[in-house]
Amino acid sequence: TRRRFLRHGMAGMVATGLGTRLFLREAAAAPTGKRLLVCLFQRGAVDGLNMVVPFGDPNYSSTRPDIAIGAPSQADGALNLDGFFGLHPAMESLMPAWSDRSLAIIHACGSPDPTRSHFDAQDYMETGTPGVKGSPDGWLNRHLQSTSGDADLRGIAVTNTTPRILAGEAASYAASTLTSLDLGRGTDGTLVRQAIDEMYVGRGDLLGTTVGETLANYEVFTELGAQGYAPQNGAAYPNSSLGRSLQEIAQ
C-alpha cells in the first residue's frame, strides 16, 4: 500500500545510498576505457524537498511547519551540502561521495508533461518521450541502437522482466539474478542444453537466431557464476536485494 511505502521509503533510500556508494567505490577501480552506465530507477515516489532539503530558502520551513527538516545547526537537521541545500539525516552514507565529488544532485527537475497519472509518468521517464504513450522502445535501448560495442550482450537488467527503458530492437537481457541461471544440474542440464540446441539452433530463422543468442548468453552467465567474485577497491556489498544486484552488475 502507499502508506506502507511511505513508512519504509526512507529505509529504502538509505539502502540505495549505501549500495550505490559501494558500487561507485569499486567502479573507480575499473580499467580505463571501459564505459559503463548503471541506471537505478526507484519506482514509487519521493518527497524531494525533504530528501534534498533547501534549508536556506526562508519559505521552506514556513510552508512546511509540520514536516520540514531542520537546518544543519538543529537537532536531527539536514546534512549541509553547500550552505543552501542539505541531505536528509538518514542519508548520511552518501556524504563521502558528495565530498569527493563523485556524487552530483540534480534538484527540482522532472517531466515537462503535465500528466497526473503516476503510471504514465513512470513510463515517460523510461521511454524519454513525455506525453507520447506509443513509443515502442526505451531511451536506454535507443542509446544501444545508436552506438556500437565489442560485446554481443551490452544491456542487462537485474529484474524479472525487461523494463521499458531497455525495450527495443537492441539485444538486452533480464534476469532476477545473473549468476544462478540453471537448465538443470549435472548431466540433466547438459542434456537439456543439447536438446534445445538441436531443436532450434541452425534453423536459419528468427527463432533459431534468438535461441542461439540466448544459449550463448547463458554460457557467459554460467561461467560467471562458477568463477565466483571478489569485489575490488575495498567494496563490500550489503547482503540485501539491492546490494546483491549491484555486485552482480559489477561482476
Coordinates of N, CA and C in Angstrom, one line a residue:
T1 N 0.8 -1.2 0.0 CA 0.0 0.0 0.0 C 0.9 1.2 0.0
R2 N 0.3 2.4 -0.4 CA 1.0 3.6 -0.4 C 1.5 4.0 1.0
R3 N 0.6 3.7 2.0 CA 1.0 4.1 3.4 C 2.3 3.3 3.8
R4 N 2.3 2.0 3.4 CA 3.5 1.2 3.8 C 4.7 1.7 3.0
F5 N 4.5 2.0 1.8 CA 5.6 2.5 1.0 C 6.2 3.8 1.7
L6 N 5.4 4.7 2.1 CA 5.9 5.9 2.7 C 6.6 5.6 4.0
R7 N 6.1 4.6 4.7 CA 6.7 4.3 6.0 C 8.1 3.7 5.8
H8 N 8.3 2.9 4.8 CA 9.5 2.2 4.6 C 10.4 2.9 3.5
G9 N 9.9 3.9 2.9 CA 10.6 4.5 1.8 C 11.9 5.1 2.1
M10 N 12.1 5.7 3.3 CA 13.4 6.3 3.7 C 14.4 5.2 3.9
A11 N 13.9 4.1 4.5 CA 14.8 2.9 4.7 C 15.4 2.5 3.4
G12 N 14.5 2.4 2.4 CA 15.0 2.1 1.0 C 16.0 3.1 0.5
M13 N 15.8 4.3 0.8 CA 16.7 5.4 0.3 C 18.1 5.2 0.9
V14 N 18.1 4.8 2.2 CA 19.3 4.6 2.9 C 20.1 3.4 2.3
A15 N 19.4 2.3 2.0 CA 20.0 1.2 1.4 C 20.5 1.5 0.1
T16 N 19.7 2.3 -0.7 CA 20.2 2.7 -2.0 C 21.5 3.5 -1.9
G17 N 21.5 4.5 -1.0 CA 22.7 5.3 -0.8 C 23.9 4.5 -0.5
L18 N 23.8 3.5 0.4 CA 24.9 2.7 0.8 C 25.4 1.8 -0.3
G19 N 24.4 1.1 -1.0 CA 24.8 0.2 -2.0 C 25.4 0.9 -3.2
T20 N 24.8 2.1 -3.6 CA 25.4 2.8 -4.7 C 26.8 3.4 -4.4
R21 N 27.0 3.8 -3.1 CA 28.3 4.3 -2.8 C 29.4 3.2 -2.9
L22 N 29.0 2.0 -2.5 CA 30.0 0.9 -2.6 C 30.2 0.6 -4.0
F23 N 29.2 0.6 -4.8 CA 29.3 0.3 -6.3 C 30.2 1.4 -6.9
L24 N 30.0 2.7 -6.6 CA 30.9 3.7 -7.1 C 32.3 3.5 -6.7
R25 N 32.5 3.1 -5.5 CA 33.9 2.9 -5.0 C 34.6 1.8 -5.8
E26 N 33.9 0.7 -6.1 CA 34.5 -0.3 -7.0 C 34.7 0.1 -8.4
A27 N 33.7 0.9 -8.9 CA 33.7 1.3 -10.3 C 34.9 2.2 -10.5
A28 N 35.4 2.9 -9.5 CA 36.5 3.8 -9.6 C 37.8 3.1 -9.9
A29 N 37.8 1.8 -9.6 CA 39.0 1.0 -9.8 C 38.9 0.2 -11.2
A30 N 37.9 0.4 -11.9 CA 37.7 -0.3 -13.2 C 38.7 0.2 -14.2
P31 N 39.1 -0.7 -15.1 CA 40.1 -0.3 -16.1 C 39.6 0.9 -17.0
T32 N 40.5 1.8 -17.3 CA 40.1 3.0 -18.1 C 39.8 2.5 -19.5
G33 N 38.9 3.3 -20.1 CA 38.5 2.9 -21.5 C 37.2 2.1 -21.5
K34 N 36.8 1.6 -20.4 CA 35.5 0.8 -20.4 C 34.4 1.7 -19.8
R35 N 33.4 2.0 -20.6 CA 32.4 2.9 -20.2 C 31.2 2.1 -19.8
L36 N 30.7 2.3 -18.6 CA 29.5 1.6 -18.0 C 28.5 2.5 -17.5
L37 N 27.3 2.4 -17.9 CA 26.2 3.2 -17.3 C 25.3 2.4 -16.5
V38 N 25.1 2.7 -15.3 CA 24.2 2.0 -14.4 C 23.0 2.9 -14.1
C39 N 21.8 2.5 -14.4 CA 20.6 3.3 -14.2 C 19.8 2.7 -13.2
L40 N 19.6 3.3 -12.0 CA 18.9 2.7 -10.9 C 17.6 3.5 -10.8
F41 N 16.5 2.9 -11.2 CA 15.2 3.6 -11.3 C 14.3 3.1 -10.1
Q42 N 14.1 4.0 -9.1 CA 13.3 3.7 -8.0 C 11.8 4.0 -8.2
R43 N 11.1 2.9 -8.5 CA 9.7 3.1 -8.7 C 9.0 3.5 -7.5
G44 N 8.0 4.4 -7.6 CA 7.3 4.9 -6.4 C 7.3 6.4 -6.4
A45 N 7.6 7.0 -5.3 CA 7.5 8.4 -5.2 C 8.5 8.8 -4.1
V46 N 8.9 10.1 -4.2 CA 9.9 10.6 -3.1 C 9.6 12.1 -2.9
D47 N 9.7 12.5 -1.7 CA 9.5 13.9 -1.4 C 10.9 14.6 -1.5
G48 N 11.1 15.2 -2.7 CA 12.4 15.7 -3.0 C 12.8 16.9 -2.1
L49 N 11.8 17.6 -1.5 CA 12.1 18.7 -0.7 C 12.5 18.3 0.7
N50 N 12.2 17.1 1.1 CA 12.7 16.5 2.4 C 13.8 15.6 2.2
M51 N 14.2 15.2 1.0 CA 15.3 14.3 0.7 C 16.5 15.2 0.5
V52 N 16.4 16.2 -0.3 CA 17.5 17.2 -0.5 C 16.8 18.5 -0.1
V53 N 17.2 18.9 1.1 CA 16.4 20.0 1.8 C 16.9 21.4 1.5
P54 N 16.1 22.3 0.9 CA 16.5 23.6 0.7 C 16.4 24.5 2.0
F55 N 17.2 24.1 3.0 CA 17.0 24.8 4.3 C 17.3 26.3 4.2
G56 N 18.1 26.7 3.2 CA 18.4 28.1 3.0 C 17.3 29.0 2.5
D57 N 16.2 28.4 2.0 CA 15.1 29.1 1.5 C 14.2 29.5 2.7
P58 N 13.9 30.8 2.9 CA 13.1 31.2 4.0 C 11.7 30.7 3.9
N59 N 11.2 30.3 2.7 CA 9.8 29.9 2.6 C 9.7 28.4 2.9
Y60 N 10.8 27.7 3.0 CA 10.7 26.2 3.1 C 10.1 25.8 4.4
S61 N 10.6 26.3 5.5 CA 10.1 25.9 6.8 C 8.7 26.5 7.1
S62 N 8.4 27.7 6.6 CA 7.1 28.4 6.8 C 6.0 27.6 6.1
T63 N 6.3 27.1 4.9 CA 5.2 26.4 4.2 C 5.1 24.9 4.6
R64 N 6.1 24.4 5.4 CA 6.0 23.0 5.9 C 6.2 23.0 7.4
P65 N 5.3 23.7 8.1 CA 5.5 23.8 9.5 C 5.6 22.5 10.3
D66 N 5.0 21.4 9.8 CA 4.9 20.2 10.5 C 5.9 19.1 10.0
I67 N 6.4 19.2 8.7 CA 7.2 18.2 8.1 C 8.5 18.6 7.7
A68 N 8.9 19.9 7.8 CA 10.1 20.4 7.3 C 11.3 19.8 8.1
I69 N 12.4 19.5 7.4 CA 13.6 19.1 8.0 C 14.4 20.3 8.5
G70 N 14.9 20.3 9.7 CA 15.6 21.5 10.2 C 16.9 21.8 9.5
A71 N 17.4 22.9 9.8 CA 18.7 23.3 9.3 C 19.8 22.5 9.9
P72 N 21.0 22.5 9.4 CA 22.1 21.6 9.9 C 22.4 21.9 11.4
S73 N 22.2 23.2 11.8 CA 22.5 23.5 13.2 C 21.5 23.0 14.2
Q74 N 20.4 22.5 13.7 CA 19.3 22.0 14.6 C 19.5 20.5 14.8
A75 N 18.8 20.0 15.9 CA 18.8 18.6 16.2 C 18.1 17.8 15.1
D76 N 18.7 16.7 14.6 CA 18.2 15.9 13.5 C 18.0 16.8 12.3
G77 N 18.8 17.8 12.1 CA 18.7 18.7 11.0 C 19.4 18.1 9.7
A78 N 19.2 18.8 8.6 CA 19.8 18.3 7.4 C 21.3 18.3 7.4
L79 N 21.9 17.5 6.6 CA 23.4 17.4 6.4 C 23.8 18.4 5.4
N80 N 24.6 19.4 5.8 CA 24.9 20.5 4.9 C 25.6 20.1 3.7
L81 N 25.2 20.6 2.5 CA 25.8 20.3 1.2 C 26.6 21.5 0.7
D82 N 25.9 22.6 0.6 CA 26.5 23.8 0.1 C 26.1 25.1 0.7
G83 N 25.5 25.0 1.9 CA 25.1 26.2 2.6 C 23.6 26.6 2.3
F84 N 23.1 26.0 1.3 CA 21.6 26.2 1.0 C 20.9 24.9 1.0
F85 N 21.4 23.9 0.4 CA 20.8 22.5 0.3 C 21.5 21.6 1.3
G86 N 20.7 20.6 1.8 CA 21.3 19.6 2.7 C 20.6 18.3 2.5
L87 N 21.2 17.2 2.8 CA 20.6 15.9 2.7 C 19.8 15.5 3.9
H88 N 18.8 14.8 3.8 CA 18.1 14.2 4.9 C 19.1 13.5 5.8
P89 N 19.0 13.6 7.1 CA 20.0 13.0 8.0 C 20.1 11.5 7.9
A90 N 19.0 10.8 7.4 CA 19.1 9.4 7.2 C 19.9 9.0 6.0
M91 N 20.4 9.9 5.2 CA 21.1 9.6 4.0 C 22.6 10.0 4.2
E92 N 23.1 9.9 5.4 CA 24.5 10.2 5.7 C 25.5 9.4 4.9
S93 N 25.1 8.2 4.5 CA 26.0 7.3 3.8 C 26.4 7.9 2.5
L94 N 25.7 8.9 2.0 CA 26.1 9.5 0.7 C 27.0 10.6 0.8
M95 N 27.3 11.1 2.0 CA 28.1 12.3 2.2 C 29.5 12.1 1.7
P96 N 30.2 10.9 1.9 CA 31.5 10.8 1.4 C 31.6 10.9 -0.1
A97 N 30.6 10.4 -0.8 CA 30.6 10.5 -2.3 C 30.4 12.0 -2.7
W98 N 29.6 12.7 -1.9 CA 29.4 14.2 -2.2 C 30.8 14.9 -2.0
S99 N 31.5 14.6 -0.9 CA 32.7 15.2 -0.5 C 33.8 15.0 -1.5
D100 N 33.9 13.8 -2.1 CA 34.9 13.5 -3.1 C 34.5 13.8 -4.5
R101 N 33.3 14.4 -4.7 CA 32.8 14.9 -5.9 C 32.5 13.8 -6.9
S102 N 32.1 12.6 -6.4 CA 31.7 11.5 -7.2 C 30.1 11.5 -7.2
L103 N 29.5 12.4 -6.5 CA 28.0 12.4 -6.4 C 27.6 13.8 -6.8
A104 N 26.6 13.9 -7.8 CA 26.0 15.2 -8.1 C 24.5 15.0 -7.9
I105 N 23.9 16.1 -7.5 CA 22.4 16.1 -7.3 C 21.8 17.1 -8.2
I106 N 20.8 16.6 -9.0 CA 20.0 17.5 -9.9 C 18.7 17.7 -9.2
H107 N 18.5 18.9 -8.7 CA 17.3 19.2 -7.9 C 16.2 19.9 -8.8
A108 N 14.9 19.7 -8.3 CA 13.8 20.4 -8.9 C 13.7 20.2 -10.4
C109 N 13.9 18.9 -10.8 CA 13.7 18.6 -12.3 C 12.6 17.5 -12.4
G110 N 12.1 17.4 -13.6 CA 11.0 16.5 -13.8 C 10.5 16.5 -15.2
S111 N 9.4 15.9 -15.5 CA 8.9 15.8 -16.8 C 8.1 17.1 -17.2
P112 N 8.3 17.5 -18.4 CA 7.5 18.7 -18.9 C 6.1 18.3 -19.1
D113 N 5.7 17.0 -19.2 CA 4.3 16.7 -19.4 C 3.5 16.8 -18.1
P114 N 2.3 17.4 -18.2 CA 1.6 17.7 -17.0 C 0.7 16.5 -16.6
T115 N 0.9 15.3 -17.0 CA 0.0 14.2 -16.6 C 0.0 14.1 -15.1
R116 N -1.2 13.7 -14.6 CA -1.3 13.5 -13.2 C -1.4 12.0 -12.9
S117 N -1.1 11.2 -14.0 CA -1.0 9.7 -13.8 C 0.4 9.3 -13.4
H118 N 0.4 8.7 -12.2 CA 1.7 8.2 -11.7 C 2.3 7.2 -12.7
F119 N 1.5 6.4 -13.2 CA 1.9 5.3 -14.1 C 2.4 5.8 -15.5
D120 N 1.7 6.7 -16.0 CA 2.2 7.3 -17.3 C 3.5 8.1 -17.0
A121 N 3.6 8.7 -15.9 CA 4.9 9.5 -15.6 C 6.0 8.5 -15.5
Q122 N 5.9 7.3 -14.9 CA 6.9 6.3 -14.9 C 7.3 5.9 -16.3
D123 N 6.3 5.6 -17.1 CA 6.6 5.2 -18.5 C 7.4 6.3 -19.2
Y124 N 7.0 7.5 -19.1 CA 7.7 8.6 -19.8 C 9.1 8.7 -19.4
M125 N 9.4 8.5 -18.1 CA 10.8 8.5 -17.6 C 11.6 7.5 -18.3
E126 N 11.0 6.3 -18.6 CA 11.7 5.2 -19.2 C 11.8 5.3 -20.8
T127 N 10.8 5.8 -21.4 CA 10.8 6.0 -22.8 C 11.6 7.3 -23.2
G128 N 11.6 8.3 -22.4 CA 12.2 9.5 -22.7 C 11.4 10.3 -23.7
T129 N 10.1 10.0 -23.8 CA 9.2 10.8 -24.7 C 8.0 11.2 -23.9
P130 N 8.1 12.3 -23.1 CA 7.0 12.7 -22.3 C 5.8 13.1 -23.1
G131 N 4.6 12.6 -22.7 CA 3.4 12.9 -23.4 C 3.1 12.0 -24.6
V132 N 4.1 11.1 -25.0 CA 3.9 10.2 -26.1 C 3.8 8.8 -25.6
K133 N 2.6 8.2 -25.5 CA 2.4 6.9 -24.9 C 2.8 5.8 -25.8
G134 N 2.8 6.0 -27.1 CA 3.0 5.0 -28.1 C 4.5 4.7 -28.4
S135 N 5.4 5.2 -27.7 CA 6.9 5.0 -28.0 C 7.2 3.5 -27.9
P136 N 7.7 2.8 -28.9 CA 8.0 1.4 -28.9 C 9.2 1.0 -28.1
D137 N 10.1 1.9 -27.8 CA 11.3 1.5 -27.1 C 11.7 2.5 -26.0
G138 N 12.6 2.1 -25.2 CA 13.1 2.9 -24.1 C 14.3 3.7 -24.5
W139 N 14.6 4.8 -23.8 CA 15.7 5.6 -24.2 C 17.1 4.9 -24.1
L140 N 17.2 4.0 -23.1 CA 18.5 3.3 -23.0 C 18.7 2.3 -24.1
N141 N 17.6 1.7 -24.6 CA 17.7 0.8 -25.8 C 18.0 1.6 -27.0
R142 N 17.4 2.8 -27.2 CA 17.8 3.6 -28.3 C 19.2 4.1 -28.3
H143 N 19.8 4.3 -27.1 CA 21.2 4.6 -27.0 C 22.0 3.4 -27.5
L144 N 21.6 2.2 -27.1 CA 22.4 1.0 -27.6 C 22.2 0.8 -29.1
Q145 N 21.1 1.2 -29.7 CA 20.9 1.1 -31.1 C 21.8 2.1 -31.8
S146 N 22.1 3.2 -31.2 CA 22.8 4.3 -31.9 C 24.3 4.2 -31.7
T147 N 24.8 3.2 -30.9 CA 26.2 3.1 -30.6 C 26.6 1.7 -30.9
S148 N 27.9 1.5 -30.9 CA 28.4 0.1 -31.1 C 29.3 -0.3 -29.9
G149 N 29.6 -1.6 -29.8 CA 30.4 -2.1 -28.8 C 31.0 -3.4 -29.1
D150 N 32.0 -3.9 -28.4 CA 32.6 -5.2 -28.7 C 31.8 -6.3 -28.2
A151 N 31.0 -6.1 -27.1 CA 30.3 -7.3 -26.5 C 29.0 -7.5 -27.3
D152 N 28.7 -8.8 -27.4 CA 27.4 -9.2 -28.0 C 26.2 -8.8 -27.1
L153 N 26.4 -8.9 -25.8 CA 25.4 -8.5 -24.9 C 25.8 -7.3 -24.2
R154 N 25.1 -6.2 -24.4 CA 25.5 -4.9 -23.9 C 24.5 -4.3 -22.9
G155 N 23.3 -4.8 -22.9 CA 22.3 -4.3 -22.0 C 21.8 -5.4 -21.0
I156 N 21.9 -5.1 -19.7 CA 21.5 -6.1 -18.7 C 20.6 -5.4 -17.7
A157 N 19.4 -6.1 -17.4 CA 18.5 -5.6 -16.4 C 18.4 -6.6 -15.3
V158 N 18.7 -6.3 -14.1 CA 18.6 -7.2 -13.0 C 17.2 -7.1 -12.4
T159 N 16.3 -7.7 -13.1 CA 14.9 -7.7 -12.7 C 14.2 -8.9 -13.4
N160 N 13.0 -9.2 -13.1 CA 12.3 -10.4 -13.6 C 12.0 -10.3 -15.1
T161 N 11.6 -9.1 -15.5 CA 11.2 -8.9 -16.9 C 11.9 -7.6 -17.4
T162 N 12.0 -7.6 -18.8 CA 12.7 -6.4 -19.4 C 12.0 -5.1 -19.1
P163 N 12.6 -4.2 -18.4 CA 12.0 -2.9 -18.1 C 11.8 -2.1 -19.4
R164 N 10.8 -1.2 -19.4 CA 10.5 -0.4 -20.5 C 11.7 0.4 -21.0
I165 N 12.6 0.8 -20.1 CA 13.8 1.6 -20.5 C 14.7 0.8 -21.5
L166 N 14.7 -0.6 -21.4 CA 15.5 -1.4 -22.2 C 14.8 -2.1 -23.4
A167 N 13.5 -1.9 -23.5 CA 12.7 -2.5 -24.5 C 13.1 -1.9 -25.9
G168 N 13.2 -2.7 -26.9 CA 13.5 -2.2 -28.2 C 14.3 -3.2 -29.0
E169 N 14.8 -2.8 -30.2 CA 15.5 -3.7 -31.1 C 16.9 -4.1 -30.6
A170 N 17.6 -3.3 -29.9 CA 18.9 -3.7 -29.4 C 18.8 -4.8 -28.4
A171 N 19.6 -5.8 -28.5 CA 19.6 -7.0 -27.7 C 19.9 -6.6 -26.2
S172 N 19.0 -7.1 -25.3 CA 19.3 -6.9 -23.9 C 18.8 -8.2 -23.2
Y173 N 19.1 -8.3 -21.9 CA 18.9 -9.5 -21.1 C 18.3 -9.0 -19.8
A174 N 17.3 -9.8 -19.3 CA 16.7 -9.5 -18.0 C 16.7 -10.8 -17.2
A175 N 17.1 -10.7 -15.9 CA 17.1 -11.9 -15.0 C 17.1 -11.3 -13.6
S176 N 16.4 -12.0 -12.7 CA 16.3 -11.5 -11.3 C 17.7 -11.7 -10.7
T177 N 18.4 -12.7 -11.1 CA 19.8 -12.9 -10.7 C 20.6 -13.4 -11.8
L178 N 21.8 -12.9 -12.0 CA 22.6 -13.2 -13.2 C 23.5 -14.4 -13.1
T179 N 23.7 -14.8 -11.8 CA 24.7 -15.9 -11.6 C 24.1 -17.2 -11.1
S180 N 22.8 -17.4 -11.2 CA 22.2 -18.6 -10.8 C 21.2 -19.2 -11.8
L181 N 21.5 -18.9 -13.1 CA 20.7 -19.5 -14.2 C 21.0 -21.0 -14.2
D182 N 20.0 -21.7 -14.5 CA 20.1 -23.2 -14.4 C 19.2 -23.9 -15.3
L183 N 19.7 -24.7 -16.2 CA 18.9 -25.6 -17.0 C 18.7 -27.0 -16.4
G184 N 19.3 -27.2 -15.3 CA 19.3 -28.5 -14.6 C 20.7 -28.8 -14.1
R185 N 20.8 -29.6 -13.1 CA 22.1 -29.9 -12.5 C 22.8 -31.1 -13.2
G186 N 24.1 -31.0 -13.3 CA 24.9 -32.1 -13.9 C 24.5 -32.5 -15.2
T187 N 24.3 -33.8 -15.4 CA 24.0 -34.4 -16.7 C 22.7 -33.9 -17.2
D188 N 21.7 -33.7 -16.3 CA 20.4 -33.2 -16.7 C 20.5 -31.9 -17.5
G189 N 21.3 -31.0 -16.9 CA 21.4 -29.7 -17.5 C 22.1 -29.8 -18.9
T190 N 23.1 -30.7 -19.0 CA 23.8 -30.8 -20.3 C 22.8 -31.4 -21.3
L191 N 22.0 -32.3 -21.0 CA 21.0 -32.9 -21.9 C 20.0 -31.9 -22.3
V192 N 19.5 -31.1 -21.4 CA 18.5 -30.1 -21.8 C 19.2 -29.1 -22.7
R193 N 20.4 -28.7 -22.4 CA 21.1 -27.7 -23.3 C 21.3 -28.3 -24.7
Q194 N 21.6 -29.6 -24.8 CA 21.8 -30.2 -26.1 C 20.5 -30.3 -26.9
A195 N 19.4 -30.6 -26.1 CA 18.1 -30.8 -26.8 C 17.6 -29.5 -27.4
I196 N 17.8 -28.4 -26.6 CA 17.4 -27.1 -27.1 C 18.2 -26.7 -28.3
D197 N 19.5 -27.0 -28.3 CA 20.4 -26.6 -29.4 C 19.9 -27.4 -30.7
E198 N 19.6 -28.7 -30.5 CA 19.3 -29.5 -31.7 C 17.9 -29.1 -32.2
M199 N 17.0 -28.7 -31.4 CA 15.6 -28.3 -31.8 C 15.6 -27.0 -32.6
Y200 N 16.4 -26.0 -32.1 CA 16.2 -24.7 -32.6 C 17.4 -24.1 -33.3
V201 N 18.6 -24.2 -32.8 CA 19.7 -23.6 -33.3 C 20.0 -24.1 -34.7
G202 N 20.4 -23.3 -35.7 CA 20.7 -23.7 -37.0 C 19.5 -23.7 -37.9
R203 N 18.4 -23.3 -37.5 CA 17.2 -23.3 -38.3 C 17.3 -22.2 -39.4
G204 N 18.1 -21.2 -39.1 CA 18.2 -20.1 -40.0 C 17.1 -19.1 -40.0
D205 N 16.2 -19.2 -39.0 CA 15.1 -18.2 -38.9 C 15.3 -17.4 -37.7
L206 N 14.3 -16.5 -37.4 CA 14.4 -15.6 -36.3 C 14.4 -16.3 -35.0
L207 N 13.6 -17.4 -34.9 CA 13.5 -18.2 -33.6 C 14.9 -18.8 -33.4
G208 N 15.5 -19.4 -34.4 CA 16.7 -20.1 -34.2 C 17.8 -19.2 -33.8
T209 N 17.9 -18.0 -34.4 CA 18.9 -17.0 -34.1 C 18.7 -16.5 -32.7
T210 N 17.5 -16.3 -32.2 CA 17.2 -15.8 -30.9 C 17.6 -16.9 -29.9
V211 N 17.2 -18.1 -30.1 CA 17.6 -19.2 -29.2 C 19.1 -19.3 -29.1
G212 N 19.8 -19.2 -30.3 CA 21.3 -19.3 -30.3 C 21.9 -18.2 -29.4
E213 N 21.4 -17.0 -29.6 CA 21.9 -15.9 -28.8 C 21.7 -16.1 -27.3
T214 N 20.5 -16.6 -27.0 CA 20.1 -16.8 -25.6 C 21.0 -17.9 -25.0
L215 N 21.3 -19.0 -25.7 CA 22.2 -20.0 -25.2 C 23.6 -19.5 -25.0
A216 N 24.1 -18.6 -25.9 CA 25.4 -18.1 -25.8 C 25.5 -17.2 -24.5
N217 N 24.5 -16.4 -24.3 CA 24.4 -15.6 -23.1 C 24.4 -16.4 -21.8
Y218 N 23.6 -17.5 -21.9 CA 23.5 -18.5 -20.8 C 24.9 -19.0 -20.4
E219 N 25.7 -19.3 -21.4 CA 27.1 -19.8 -21.2 C 27.9 -18.8 -20.5
V220 N 27.7 -17.5 -20.9 CA 28.5 -16.4 -20.3 C 28.2 -16.3 -18.8
F221 N 26.9 -16.3 -18.5 CA 26.5 -16.1 -17.1 C 26.8 -17.4 -16.2
T222 N 26.7 -18.5 -16.9 CA 27.0 -19.8 -16.1 C 28.5 -19.7 -15.7
E223 N 29.4 -19.3 -16.7 CA 30.8 -19.2 -16.4 C 31.1 -18.2 -15.3
L224 N 30.3 -17.0 -15.3 CA 30.5 -16.0 -14.2 C 30.1 -16.6 -12.9
G225 N 29.0 -17.3 -12.8 CA 28.6 -17.9 -11.6 C 29.6 -18.9 -11.0
A226 N 30.2 -19.7 -11.9 CA 31.1 -20.7 -11.5 C 32.4 -20.1 -11.0
Q227 N 32.8 -18.9 -11.5 CA 34.1 -18.3 -11.1 C 34.0 -17.7 -9.7
G228 N 32.8 -17.3 -9.3 CA 32.8 -16.5 -8.0 C 33.3 -15.1 -8.3
Y229 N 33.2 -14.3 -7.3 CA 33.6 -12.9 -7.5 C 34.1 -12.3 -6.2
A230 N 35.3 -11.6 -6.3 CA 35.8 -10.8 -5.2 C 35.8 -9.4 -5.6
P231 N 35.0 -8.6 -4.9 CA 34.9 -7.1 -5.3 C 36.3 -6.4 -5.1
Q232 N 36.5 -5.4 -5.9 CA 37.7 -4.7 -5.9 C 37.6 -3.4 -5.1
N233 N 38.8 -2.8 -4.9 CA 38.9 -1.5 -4.3 C 38.2 -1.3 -3.0
G234 N 38.2 -2.4 -2.2 CA 37.6 -2.3 -0.8 C 36.1 -2.3 -0.8
A235 N 35.4 -2.6 -1.8 CA 33.9 -2.6 -1.8 C 33.4 -3.9 -1.1
A236 N 32.5 -3.7 -0.2 CA 31.8 -4.8 0.5 C 30.3 -4.6 0.4
Y237 N 29.6 -5.3 -0.4 CA 28.2 -5.1 -0.7 C 27.3 -5.6 0.4
P238 N 26.3 -4.9 0.8 CA 25.4 -5.4 1.8 C 24.6 -6.6 1.3
N239 N 24.3 -7.5 2.3 CA 23.5 -8.7 1.9 C 22.0 -8.3 1.8
S240 N 21.7 -7.6 0.8 CA 20.3 -7.2 0.5 C 20.1 -7.4 -1.0
S241 N 18.8 -7.3 -1.4 CA 18.5 -7.5 -2.8 C 19.2 -6.4 -3.6
L242 N 19.3 -5.2 -3.2 CA 20.0 -4.2 -3.9 C 21.5 -4.4 -3.9
G243 N 22.0 -4.8 -2.8 CA 23.4 -5.0 -2.7 C 23.9 -6.1 -3.6
R244 N 23.1 -7.2 -3.6 CA 23.5 -8.4 -4.4 C 23.3 -8.0 -5.9
S245 N 22.3 -7.2 -6.3 CA 22.1 -6.9 -7.7 C 23.3 -6.0 -8.1
L246 N 23.7 -5.0 -7.3 CA 24.8 -4.2 -7.7 C 26.1 -5.0 -7.8
Q247 N 26.3 -5.9 -7.0 CA 27.5 -6.8 -7.0 C 27.5 -7.6 -8.3
E248 N 26.4 -8.1 -8.7 CA 26.3 -8.9 -9.9 C 26.6 -8.0 -11.2
I249 N 26.1 -6.8 -11.2 CA 26.4 -5.9 -12.3 C 27.9 -5.6 -12.3
A250 N 28.5 -5.4 -11.2 CA 29.9 -5.2 -11.2 C 30.7 -6.4 -11.7
Q251 N 30.2 -7.6 -11.4 CA 30.9 -8.8 -11.8 C 30.7 -8.9 -13.3

